[in-house]
PDB file of C-alpha atoms in Angstrom:
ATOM      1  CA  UNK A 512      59.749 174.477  60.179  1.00  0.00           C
ATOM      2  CA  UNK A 513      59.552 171.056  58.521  1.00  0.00           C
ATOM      3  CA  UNK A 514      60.079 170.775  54.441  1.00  0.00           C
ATOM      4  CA  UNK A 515      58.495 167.865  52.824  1.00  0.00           C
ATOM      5  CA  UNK A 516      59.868 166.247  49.732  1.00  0.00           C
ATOM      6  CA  UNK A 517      57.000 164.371  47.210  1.00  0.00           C
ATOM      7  CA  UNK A 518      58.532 161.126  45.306  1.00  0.00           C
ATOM      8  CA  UNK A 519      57.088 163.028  42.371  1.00  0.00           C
ATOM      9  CA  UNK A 520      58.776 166.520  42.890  1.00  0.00           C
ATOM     10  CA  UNK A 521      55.943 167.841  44.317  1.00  0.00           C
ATOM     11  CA  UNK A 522      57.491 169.963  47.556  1.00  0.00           C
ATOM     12  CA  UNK A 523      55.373 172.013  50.516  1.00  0.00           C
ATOM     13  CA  UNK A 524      56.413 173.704  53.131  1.00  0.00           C
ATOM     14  CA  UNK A 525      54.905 174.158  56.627  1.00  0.00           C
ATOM     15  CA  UNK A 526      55.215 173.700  60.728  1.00  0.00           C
ATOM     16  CA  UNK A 527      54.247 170.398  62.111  1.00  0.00           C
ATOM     17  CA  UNK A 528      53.929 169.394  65.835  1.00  0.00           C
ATOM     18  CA  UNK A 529      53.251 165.800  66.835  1.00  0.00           C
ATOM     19  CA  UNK A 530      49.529 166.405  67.932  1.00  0.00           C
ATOM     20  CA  UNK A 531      49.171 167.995  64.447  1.00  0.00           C
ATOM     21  CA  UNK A 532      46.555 166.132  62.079  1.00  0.00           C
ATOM     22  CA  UNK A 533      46.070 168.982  59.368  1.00  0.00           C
ATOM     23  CA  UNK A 534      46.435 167.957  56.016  1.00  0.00           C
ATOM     24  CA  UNK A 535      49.854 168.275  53.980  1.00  0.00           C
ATOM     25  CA  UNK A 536      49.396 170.949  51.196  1.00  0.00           C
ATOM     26  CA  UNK A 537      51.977 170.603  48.140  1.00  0.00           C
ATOM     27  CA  UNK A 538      53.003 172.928  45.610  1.00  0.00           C
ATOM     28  CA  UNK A 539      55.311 171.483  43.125  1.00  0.00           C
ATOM     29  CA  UNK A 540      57.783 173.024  42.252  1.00  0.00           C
ATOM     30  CA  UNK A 541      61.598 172.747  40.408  1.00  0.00           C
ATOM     31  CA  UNK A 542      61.988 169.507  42.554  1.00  0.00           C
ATOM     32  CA  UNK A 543      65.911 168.146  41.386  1.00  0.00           C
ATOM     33  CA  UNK A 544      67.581 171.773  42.669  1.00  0.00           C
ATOM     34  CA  UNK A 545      65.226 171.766  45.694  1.00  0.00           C
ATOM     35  CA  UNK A 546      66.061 168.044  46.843  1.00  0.00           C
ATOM     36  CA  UNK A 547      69.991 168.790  46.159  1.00  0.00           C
ATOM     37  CA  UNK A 548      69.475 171.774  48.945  1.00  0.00           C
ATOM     38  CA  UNK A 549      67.793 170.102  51.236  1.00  0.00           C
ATOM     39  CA  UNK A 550      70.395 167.284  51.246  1.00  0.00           C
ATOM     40  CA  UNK A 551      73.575 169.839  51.395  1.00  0.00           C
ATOM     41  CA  UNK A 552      71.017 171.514  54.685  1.00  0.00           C
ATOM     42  CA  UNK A 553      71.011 167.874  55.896  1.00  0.00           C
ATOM     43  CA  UNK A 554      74.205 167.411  56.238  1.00  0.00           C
ATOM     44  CA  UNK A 555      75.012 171.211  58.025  1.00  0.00           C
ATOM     45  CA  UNK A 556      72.343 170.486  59.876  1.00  0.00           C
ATOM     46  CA  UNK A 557      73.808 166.548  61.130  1.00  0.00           C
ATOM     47  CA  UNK A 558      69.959 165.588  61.879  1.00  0.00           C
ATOM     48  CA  UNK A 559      67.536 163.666  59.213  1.00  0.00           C
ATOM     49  CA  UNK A 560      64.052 161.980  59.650  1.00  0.00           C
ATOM     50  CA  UNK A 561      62.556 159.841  57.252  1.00  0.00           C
ATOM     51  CA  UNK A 562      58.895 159.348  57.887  1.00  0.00           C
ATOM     52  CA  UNK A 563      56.836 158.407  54.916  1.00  0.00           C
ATOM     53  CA  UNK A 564      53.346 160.012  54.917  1.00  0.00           C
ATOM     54  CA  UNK A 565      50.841 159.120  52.932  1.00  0.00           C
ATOM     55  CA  UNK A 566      49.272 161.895  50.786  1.00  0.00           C
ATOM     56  CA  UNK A 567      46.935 160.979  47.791  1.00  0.00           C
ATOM     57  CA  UNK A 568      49.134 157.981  46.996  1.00  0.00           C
ATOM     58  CA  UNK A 569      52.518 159.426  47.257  1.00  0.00           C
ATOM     59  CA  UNK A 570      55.235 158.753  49.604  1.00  0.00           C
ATOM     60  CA  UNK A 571      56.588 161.988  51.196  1.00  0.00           C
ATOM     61  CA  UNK A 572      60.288 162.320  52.721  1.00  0.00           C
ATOM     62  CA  UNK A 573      60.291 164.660  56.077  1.00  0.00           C
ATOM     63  CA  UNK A 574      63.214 166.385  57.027  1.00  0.00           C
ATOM     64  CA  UNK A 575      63.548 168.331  60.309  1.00  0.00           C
ATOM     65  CA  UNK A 576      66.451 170.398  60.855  1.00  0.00           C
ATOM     66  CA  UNK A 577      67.548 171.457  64.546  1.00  0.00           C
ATOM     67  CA  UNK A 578      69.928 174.695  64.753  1.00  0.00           C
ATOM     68  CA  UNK A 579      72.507 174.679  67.225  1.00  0.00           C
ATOM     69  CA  UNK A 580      73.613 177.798  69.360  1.00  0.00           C
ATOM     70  CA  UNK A 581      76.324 179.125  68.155  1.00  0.00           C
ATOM     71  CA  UNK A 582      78.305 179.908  70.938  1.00  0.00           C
ATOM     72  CA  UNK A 583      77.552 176.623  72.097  1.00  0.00           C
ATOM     73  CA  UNK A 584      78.403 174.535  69.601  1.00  0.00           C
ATOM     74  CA  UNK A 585      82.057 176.595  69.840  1.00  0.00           C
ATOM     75  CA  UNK A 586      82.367 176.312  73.315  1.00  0.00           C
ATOM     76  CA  UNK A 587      81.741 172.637  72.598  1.00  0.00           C
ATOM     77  CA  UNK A 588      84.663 172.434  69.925  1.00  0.00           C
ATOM     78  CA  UNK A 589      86.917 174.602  72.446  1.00  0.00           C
ATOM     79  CA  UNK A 590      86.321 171.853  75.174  1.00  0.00           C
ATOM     80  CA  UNK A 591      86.661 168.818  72.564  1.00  0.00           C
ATOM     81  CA  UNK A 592      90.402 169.945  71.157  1.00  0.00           C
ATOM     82  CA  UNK A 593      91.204 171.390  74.830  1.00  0.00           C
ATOM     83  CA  UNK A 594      90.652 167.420  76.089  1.00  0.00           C
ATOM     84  CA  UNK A 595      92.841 166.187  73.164  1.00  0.00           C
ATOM     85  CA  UNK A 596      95.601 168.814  73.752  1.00  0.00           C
ATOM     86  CA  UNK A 597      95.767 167.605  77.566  1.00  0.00           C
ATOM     87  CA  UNK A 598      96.065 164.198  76.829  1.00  0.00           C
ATOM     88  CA  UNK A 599      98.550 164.878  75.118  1.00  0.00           C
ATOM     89  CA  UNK A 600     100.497 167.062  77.315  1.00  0.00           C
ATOM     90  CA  UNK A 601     100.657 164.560  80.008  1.00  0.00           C
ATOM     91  CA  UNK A 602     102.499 162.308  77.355  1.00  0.00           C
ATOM     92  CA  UNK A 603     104.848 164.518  76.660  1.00  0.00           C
ATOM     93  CA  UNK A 604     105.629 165.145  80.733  1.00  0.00           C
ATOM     94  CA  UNK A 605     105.531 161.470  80.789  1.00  0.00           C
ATOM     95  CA  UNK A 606     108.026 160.818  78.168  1.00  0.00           C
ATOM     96  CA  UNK A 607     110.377 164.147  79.842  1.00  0.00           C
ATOM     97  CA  UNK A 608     110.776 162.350  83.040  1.00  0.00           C
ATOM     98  CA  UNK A 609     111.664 158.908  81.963  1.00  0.00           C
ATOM     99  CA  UNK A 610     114.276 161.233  80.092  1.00  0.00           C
ATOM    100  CA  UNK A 611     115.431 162.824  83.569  1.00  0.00           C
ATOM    101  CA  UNK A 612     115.950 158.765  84.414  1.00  0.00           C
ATOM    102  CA  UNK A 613     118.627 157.908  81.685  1.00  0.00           C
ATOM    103  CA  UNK A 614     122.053 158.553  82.952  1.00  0.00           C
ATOM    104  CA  UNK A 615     124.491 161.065  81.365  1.00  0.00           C
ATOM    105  CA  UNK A 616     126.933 160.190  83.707  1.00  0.00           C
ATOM    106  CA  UNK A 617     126.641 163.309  86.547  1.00  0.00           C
ATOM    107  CA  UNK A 618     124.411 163.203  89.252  1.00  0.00           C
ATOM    108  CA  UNK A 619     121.113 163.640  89.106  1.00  0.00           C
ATOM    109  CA  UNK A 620     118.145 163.054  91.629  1.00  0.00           C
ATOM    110  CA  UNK A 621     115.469 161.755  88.311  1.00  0.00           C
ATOM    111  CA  UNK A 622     117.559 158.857  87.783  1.00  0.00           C
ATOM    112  CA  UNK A 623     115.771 157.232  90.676  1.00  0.00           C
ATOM    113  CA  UNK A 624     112.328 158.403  88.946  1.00  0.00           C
ATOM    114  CA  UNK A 625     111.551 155.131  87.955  1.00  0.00           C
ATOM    115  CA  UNK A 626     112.887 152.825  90.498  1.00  0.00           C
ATOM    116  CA  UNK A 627     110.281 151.108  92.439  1.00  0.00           C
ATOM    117  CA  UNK A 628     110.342 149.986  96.076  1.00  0.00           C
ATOM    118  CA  UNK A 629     108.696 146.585  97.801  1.00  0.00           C
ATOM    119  CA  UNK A 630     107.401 148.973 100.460  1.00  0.00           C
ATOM    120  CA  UNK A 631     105.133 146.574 102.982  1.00  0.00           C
ATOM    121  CA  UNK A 632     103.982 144.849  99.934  1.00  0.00           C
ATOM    122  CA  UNK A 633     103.495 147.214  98.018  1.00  0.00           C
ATOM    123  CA  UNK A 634     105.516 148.794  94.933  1.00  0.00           C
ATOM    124  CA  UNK A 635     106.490 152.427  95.750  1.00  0.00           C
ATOM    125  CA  UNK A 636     108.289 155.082  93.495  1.00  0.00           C
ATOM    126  CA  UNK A 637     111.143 155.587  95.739  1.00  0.00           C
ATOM    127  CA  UNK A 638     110.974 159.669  95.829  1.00  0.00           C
ATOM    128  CA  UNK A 639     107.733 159.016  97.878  1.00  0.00           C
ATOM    129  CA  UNK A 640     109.322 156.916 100.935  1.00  0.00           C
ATOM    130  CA  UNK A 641     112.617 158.770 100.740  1.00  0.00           C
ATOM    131  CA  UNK A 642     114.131 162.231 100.395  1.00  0.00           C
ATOM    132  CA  UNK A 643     116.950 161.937  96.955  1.00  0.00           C
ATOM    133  CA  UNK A 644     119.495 164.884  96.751  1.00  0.00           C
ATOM    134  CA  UNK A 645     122.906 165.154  94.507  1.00  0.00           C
ATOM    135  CA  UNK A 646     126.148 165.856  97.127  1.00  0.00           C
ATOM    136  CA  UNK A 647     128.137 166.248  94.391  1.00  0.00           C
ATOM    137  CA  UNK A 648     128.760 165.919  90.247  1.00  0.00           C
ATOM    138  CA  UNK A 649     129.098 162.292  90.836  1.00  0.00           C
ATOM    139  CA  UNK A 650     127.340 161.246  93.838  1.00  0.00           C
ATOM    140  CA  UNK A 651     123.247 160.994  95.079  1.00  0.00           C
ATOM    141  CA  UNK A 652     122.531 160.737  98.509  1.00  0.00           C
ATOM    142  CA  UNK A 653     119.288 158.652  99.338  1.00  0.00           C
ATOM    143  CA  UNK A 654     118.011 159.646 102.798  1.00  0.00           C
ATOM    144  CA  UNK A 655     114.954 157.183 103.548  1.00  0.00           C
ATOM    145  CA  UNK A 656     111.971 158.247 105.414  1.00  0.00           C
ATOM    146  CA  UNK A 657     111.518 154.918 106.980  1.00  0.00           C
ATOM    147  CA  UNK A 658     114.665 153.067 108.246  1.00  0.00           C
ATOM    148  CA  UNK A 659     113.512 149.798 108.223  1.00  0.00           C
ATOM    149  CA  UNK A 660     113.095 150.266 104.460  1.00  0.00           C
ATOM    150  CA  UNK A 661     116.099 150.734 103.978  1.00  0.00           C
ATOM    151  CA  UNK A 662     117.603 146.906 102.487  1.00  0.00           C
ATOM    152  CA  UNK A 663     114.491 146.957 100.279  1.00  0.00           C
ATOM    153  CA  UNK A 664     115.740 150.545  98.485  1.00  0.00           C
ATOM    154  CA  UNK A 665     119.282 149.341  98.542  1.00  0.00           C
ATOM    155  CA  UNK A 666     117.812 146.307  96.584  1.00  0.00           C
ATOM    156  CA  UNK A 667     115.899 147.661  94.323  1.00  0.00           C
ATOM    157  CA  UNK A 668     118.500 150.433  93.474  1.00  0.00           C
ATOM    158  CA  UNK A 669     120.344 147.220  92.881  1.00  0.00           C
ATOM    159  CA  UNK A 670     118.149 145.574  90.626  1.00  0.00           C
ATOM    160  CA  UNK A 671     117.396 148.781  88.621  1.00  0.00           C
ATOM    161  CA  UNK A 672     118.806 149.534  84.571  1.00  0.00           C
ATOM    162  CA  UNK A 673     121.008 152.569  86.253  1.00  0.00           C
ATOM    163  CA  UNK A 674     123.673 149.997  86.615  1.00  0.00           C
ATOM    164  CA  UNK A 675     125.391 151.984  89.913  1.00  0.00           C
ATOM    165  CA  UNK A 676     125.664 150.458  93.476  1.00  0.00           C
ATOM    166  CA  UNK A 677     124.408 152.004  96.669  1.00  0.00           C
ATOM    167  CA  UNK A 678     126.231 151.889  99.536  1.00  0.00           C
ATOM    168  CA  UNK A 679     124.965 152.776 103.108  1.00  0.00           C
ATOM    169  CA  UNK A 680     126.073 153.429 106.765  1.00  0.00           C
ATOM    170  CA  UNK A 681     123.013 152.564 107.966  1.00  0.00           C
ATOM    171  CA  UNK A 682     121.213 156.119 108.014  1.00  0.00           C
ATOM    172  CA  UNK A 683     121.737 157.295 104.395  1.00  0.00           C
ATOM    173  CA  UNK A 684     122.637 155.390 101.703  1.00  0.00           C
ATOM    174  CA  UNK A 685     124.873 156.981  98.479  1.00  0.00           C
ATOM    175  CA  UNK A 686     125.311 156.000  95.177  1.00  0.00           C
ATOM    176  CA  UNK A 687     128.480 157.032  93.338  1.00  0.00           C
ATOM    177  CA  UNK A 688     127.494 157.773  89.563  1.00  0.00           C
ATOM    178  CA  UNK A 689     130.096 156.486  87.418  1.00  0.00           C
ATOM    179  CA  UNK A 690     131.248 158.487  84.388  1.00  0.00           C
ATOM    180  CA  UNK A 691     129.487 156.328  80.934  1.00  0.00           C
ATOM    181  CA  UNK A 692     132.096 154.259  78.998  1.00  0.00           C
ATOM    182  CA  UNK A 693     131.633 154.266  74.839  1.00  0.00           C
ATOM    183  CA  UNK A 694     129.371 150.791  75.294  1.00  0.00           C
ATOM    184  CA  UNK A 695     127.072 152.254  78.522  1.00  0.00           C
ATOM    185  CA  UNK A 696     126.730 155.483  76.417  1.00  0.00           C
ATOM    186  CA  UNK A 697     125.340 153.509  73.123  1.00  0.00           C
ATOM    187  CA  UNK A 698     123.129 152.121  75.207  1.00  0.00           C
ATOM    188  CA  UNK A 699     122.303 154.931  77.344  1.00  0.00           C
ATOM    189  CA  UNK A 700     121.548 156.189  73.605  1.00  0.00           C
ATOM    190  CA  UNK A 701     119.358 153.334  72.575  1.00  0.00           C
ATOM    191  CA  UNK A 702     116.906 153.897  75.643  1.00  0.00           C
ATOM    192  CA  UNK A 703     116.352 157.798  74.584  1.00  0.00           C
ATOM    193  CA  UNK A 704     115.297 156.784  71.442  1.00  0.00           C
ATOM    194  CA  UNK A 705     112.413 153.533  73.160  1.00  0.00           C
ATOM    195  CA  UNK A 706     111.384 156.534  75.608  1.00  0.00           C
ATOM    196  CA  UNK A 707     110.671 159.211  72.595  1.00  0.00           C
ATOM    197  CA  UNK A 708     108.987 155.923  70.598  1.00  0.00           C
ATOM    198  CA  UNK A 709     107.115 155.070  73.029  1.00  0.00           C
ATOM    199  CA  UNK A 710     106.013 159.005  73.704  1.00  0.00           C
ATOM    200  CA  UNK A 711     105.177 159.188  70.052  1.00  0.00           C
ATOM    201  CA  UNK A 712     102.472 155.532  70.306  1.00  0.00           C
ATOM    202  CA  UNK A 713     100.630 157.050  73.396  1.00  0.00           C
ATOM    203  CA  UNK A 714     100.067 160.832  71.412  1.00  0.00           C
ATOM    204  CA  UNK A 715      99.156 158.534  68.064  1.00  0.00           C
ATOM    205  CA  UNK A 716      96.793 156.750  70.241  1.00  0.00           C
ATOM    206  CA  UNK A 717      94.805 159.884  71.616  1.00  0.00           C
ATOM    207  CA  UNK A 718      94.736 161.214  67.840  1.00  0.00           C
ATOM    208  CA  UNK A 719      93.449 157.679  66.615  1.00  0.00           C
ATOM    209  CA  UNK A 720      90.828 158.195  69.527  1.00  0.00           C
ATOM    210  CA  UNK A 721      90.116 161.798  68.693  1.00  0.00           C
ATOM    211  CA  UNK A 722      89.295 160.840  65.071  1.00  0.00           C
ATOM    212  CA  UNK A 723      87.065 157.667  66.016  1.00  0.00           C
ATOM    213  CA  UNK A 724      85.029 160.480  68.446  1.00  0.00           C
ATOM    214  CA  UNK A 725      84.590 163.159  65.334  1.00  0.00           C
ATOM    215  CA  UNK A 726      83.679 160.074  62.846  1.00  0.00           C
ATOM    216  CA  UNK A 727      81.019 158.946  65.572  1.00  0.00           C
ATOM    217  CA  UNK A 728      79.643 162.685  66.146  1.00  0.00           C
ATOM    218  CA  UNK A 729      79.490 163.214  62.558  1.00  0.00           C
ATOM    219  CA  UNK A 730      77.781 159.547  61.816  1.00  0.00           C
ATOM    220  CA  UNK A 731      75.152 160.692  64.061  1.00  0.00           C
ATOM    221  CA  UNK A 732      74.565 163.601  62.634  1.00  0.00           C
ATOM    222  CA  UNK A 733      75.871 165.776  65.765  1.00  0.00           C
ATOM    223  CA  UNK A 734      78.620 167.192  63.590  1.00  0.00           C
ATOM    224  CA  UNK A 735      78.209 168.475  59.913  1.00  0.00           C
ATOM    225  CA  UNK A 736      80.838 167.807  57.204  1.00  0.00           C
ATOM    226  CA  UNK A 737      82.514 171.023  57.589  1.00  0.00           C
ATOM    227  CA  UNK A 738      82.536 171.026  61.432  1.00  0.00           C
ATOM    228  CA  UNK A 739      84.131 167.214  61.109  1.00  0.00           C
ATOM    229  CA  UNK A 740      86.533 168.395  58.431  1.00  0.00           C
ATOM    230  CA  UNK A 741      88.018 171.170  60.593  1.00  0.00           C
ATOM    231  CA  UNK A 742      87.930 169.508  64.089  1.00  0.00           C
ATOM    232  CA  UNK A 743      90.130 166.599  62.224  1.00  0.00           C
ATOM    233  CA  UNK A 744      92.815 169.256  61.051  1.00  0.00           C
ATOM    234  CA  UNK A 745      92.996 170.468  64.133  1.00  0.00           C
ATOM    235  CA  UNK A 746      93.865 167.523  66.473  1.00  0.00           C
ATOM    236  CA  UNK A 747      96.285 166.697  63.538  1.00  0.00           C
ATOM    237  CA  UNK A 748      97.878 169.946  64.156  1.00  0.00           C
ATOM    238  CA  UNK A 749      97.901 169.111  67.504  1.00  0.00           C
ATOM    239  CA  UNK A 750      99.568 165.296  66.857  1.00  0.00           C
ATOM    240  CA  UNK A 751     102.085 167.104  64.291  1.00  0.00           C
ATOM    241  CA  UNK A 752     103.108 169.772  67.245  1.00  0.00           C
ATOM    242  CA  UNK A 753     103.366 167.830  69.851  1.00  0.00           C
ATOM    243  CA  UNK A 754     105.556 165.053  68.546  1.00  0.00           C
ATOM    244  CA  UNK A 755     107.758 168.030  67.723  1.00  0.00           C
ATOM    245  CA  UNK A 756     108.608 168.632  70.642  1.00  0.00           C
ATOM    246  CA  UNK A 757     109.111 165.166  71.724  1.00  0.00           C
ATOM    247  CA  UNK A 758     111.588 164.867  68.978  1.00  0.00           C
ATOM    248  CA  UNK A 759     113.262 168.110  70.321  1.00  0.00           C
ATOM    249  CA  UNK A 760     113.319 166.934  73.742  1.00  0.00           C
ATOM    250  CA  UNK A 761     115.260 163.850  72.776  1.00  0.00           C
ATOM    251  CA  UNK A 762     117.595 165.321  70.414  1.00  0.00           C
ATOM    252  CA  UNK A 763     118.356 166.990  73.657  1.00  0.00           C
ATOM    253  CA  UNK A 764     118.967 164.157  75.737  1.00  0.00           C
ATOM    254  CA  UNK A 765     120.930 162.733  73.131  1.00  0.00           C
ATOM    255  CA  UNK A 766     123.266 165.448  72.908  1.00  0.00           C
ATOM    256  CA  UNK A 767     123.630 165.875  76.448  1.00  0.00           C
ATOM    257  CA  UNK A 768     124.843 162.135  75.968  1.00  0.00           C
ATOM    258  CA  UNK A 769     127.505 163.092  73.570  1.00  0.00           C
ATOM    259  CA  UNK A 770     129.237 165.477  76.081  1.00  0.00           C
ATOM    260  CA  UNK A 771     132.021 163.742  77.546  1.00  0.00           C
TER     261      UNK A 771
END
């Protein structure tokens, strides 16, 4: 069903397909309420044509409005916000396991998450070429997969921000954890708080992503005001949620600092 507008309030309504050659009839009627409706239907519809016919000297607006399914434009939504909430999750698992890394001054196989091995050329999270275990409250064994790899882990254990030394016997190598003086504790401290910022700019990013997606859809008419409206509450929801419980997980890690 196509409705067509007359620049001199004249309106008519009636089916058009491309082939179609038939004369436009017009009945005029109230024009001003029946342009303000089919302008609100334009926009809950998200799809406008302009394609001025001539018709006895006037120029005639045509507006074609596609329904969506449903169910399908829900599904749709689902699938949109379920994307976003993903994203999202994996920054939050991100940001938890450079958490596990800082050191609270007890043993703990995560520390080594982030240390990075010159394995044949190429850098290798260490948990991948080597097996990491605690012994003890203080102490992490390092059993290597590879032997000959061993004076690269050794090194780069070395060179890491954990600030411990490995020792080996030539089969295992073990790092004693030292308990976290005042000054290695402040800056144990300071790192929770660059891990939790740095969570917080990747989930800010996927929002700021989200909402240049639903500005696009609704630009092209694909979503209508309302539909635009609600999907941008909801990934803000989502943003608003999620940094929650980044900010929980590092009050966490910062208490767990405190305990002496």
């Amino acid at each position: 069903m196509a409705t067509l507008v007359c620049c001199s309030g004249a309106t008519a309504s009636m089916v058009l397909s491309r082939s179609s050659s038939a004369r436009l009839p017009v009945a005029c009627h109230s024009a001003r309420q029946i342009v303000r409706r089919q302008l609100m239907e334009q926009q809950q519809c998200g799809m406008r044509t302009h394609n001025p016919v001539g018709n006895r000297g006037r120029c005639l607006s045509l507006v074609v409005r596609a329904a969506k399914d449903p169910d399908a434009e829900a599904a749709e939504q689902k699938a949109f916000l379920a994307d976003v909430g993903e994203k999202m999750e994996k920054s939050i698992d991100a940001a938890t396991r450079n958490f596990g890394t800082v050191s609270t001054g007890r043993a703990n196989p995560t520390m080594l998450d982030r240390v990075q091995v010159d394995y044949y050329g190429t850098f290798t999270p260490l948990r991948q070429i080597a097996g990491i275990s605690a012994s003890d409250a203080q102490t992490l064994v390092v059993q290597p997969y590879d032997i000959s790899a061993m004076p690269n882990i050794e090194k780069a254990i070395t060179k890491s921000d954990l600030g411990v030394m490995p020792n080996t016997d030539g089969k295992v190598i073990r790092i004693n954890i030292p308990s976290l003086t005042k000054e290695r504790r402040a800056e144990m401290s300071k790192m929770v708080s660059a891990i939790s910022e740095e969570g917080k700019v990747a989930i800010r990013n996927i929002r700021r992503d989200a909402m240049k997606q639903v500005a696009k859809s609704k630009k092209d008419g694909d979503y209508s005001e309302d539909l635009a409206a609600d999907l941008e509450k909801s990934v803000q929801t989502l943003t608003d949620d999620n940094i929650k419980r980044l900010d929980k997980t590092a009050a966490a890690k910062s208490d767990e600092l405190k305990k002496i």
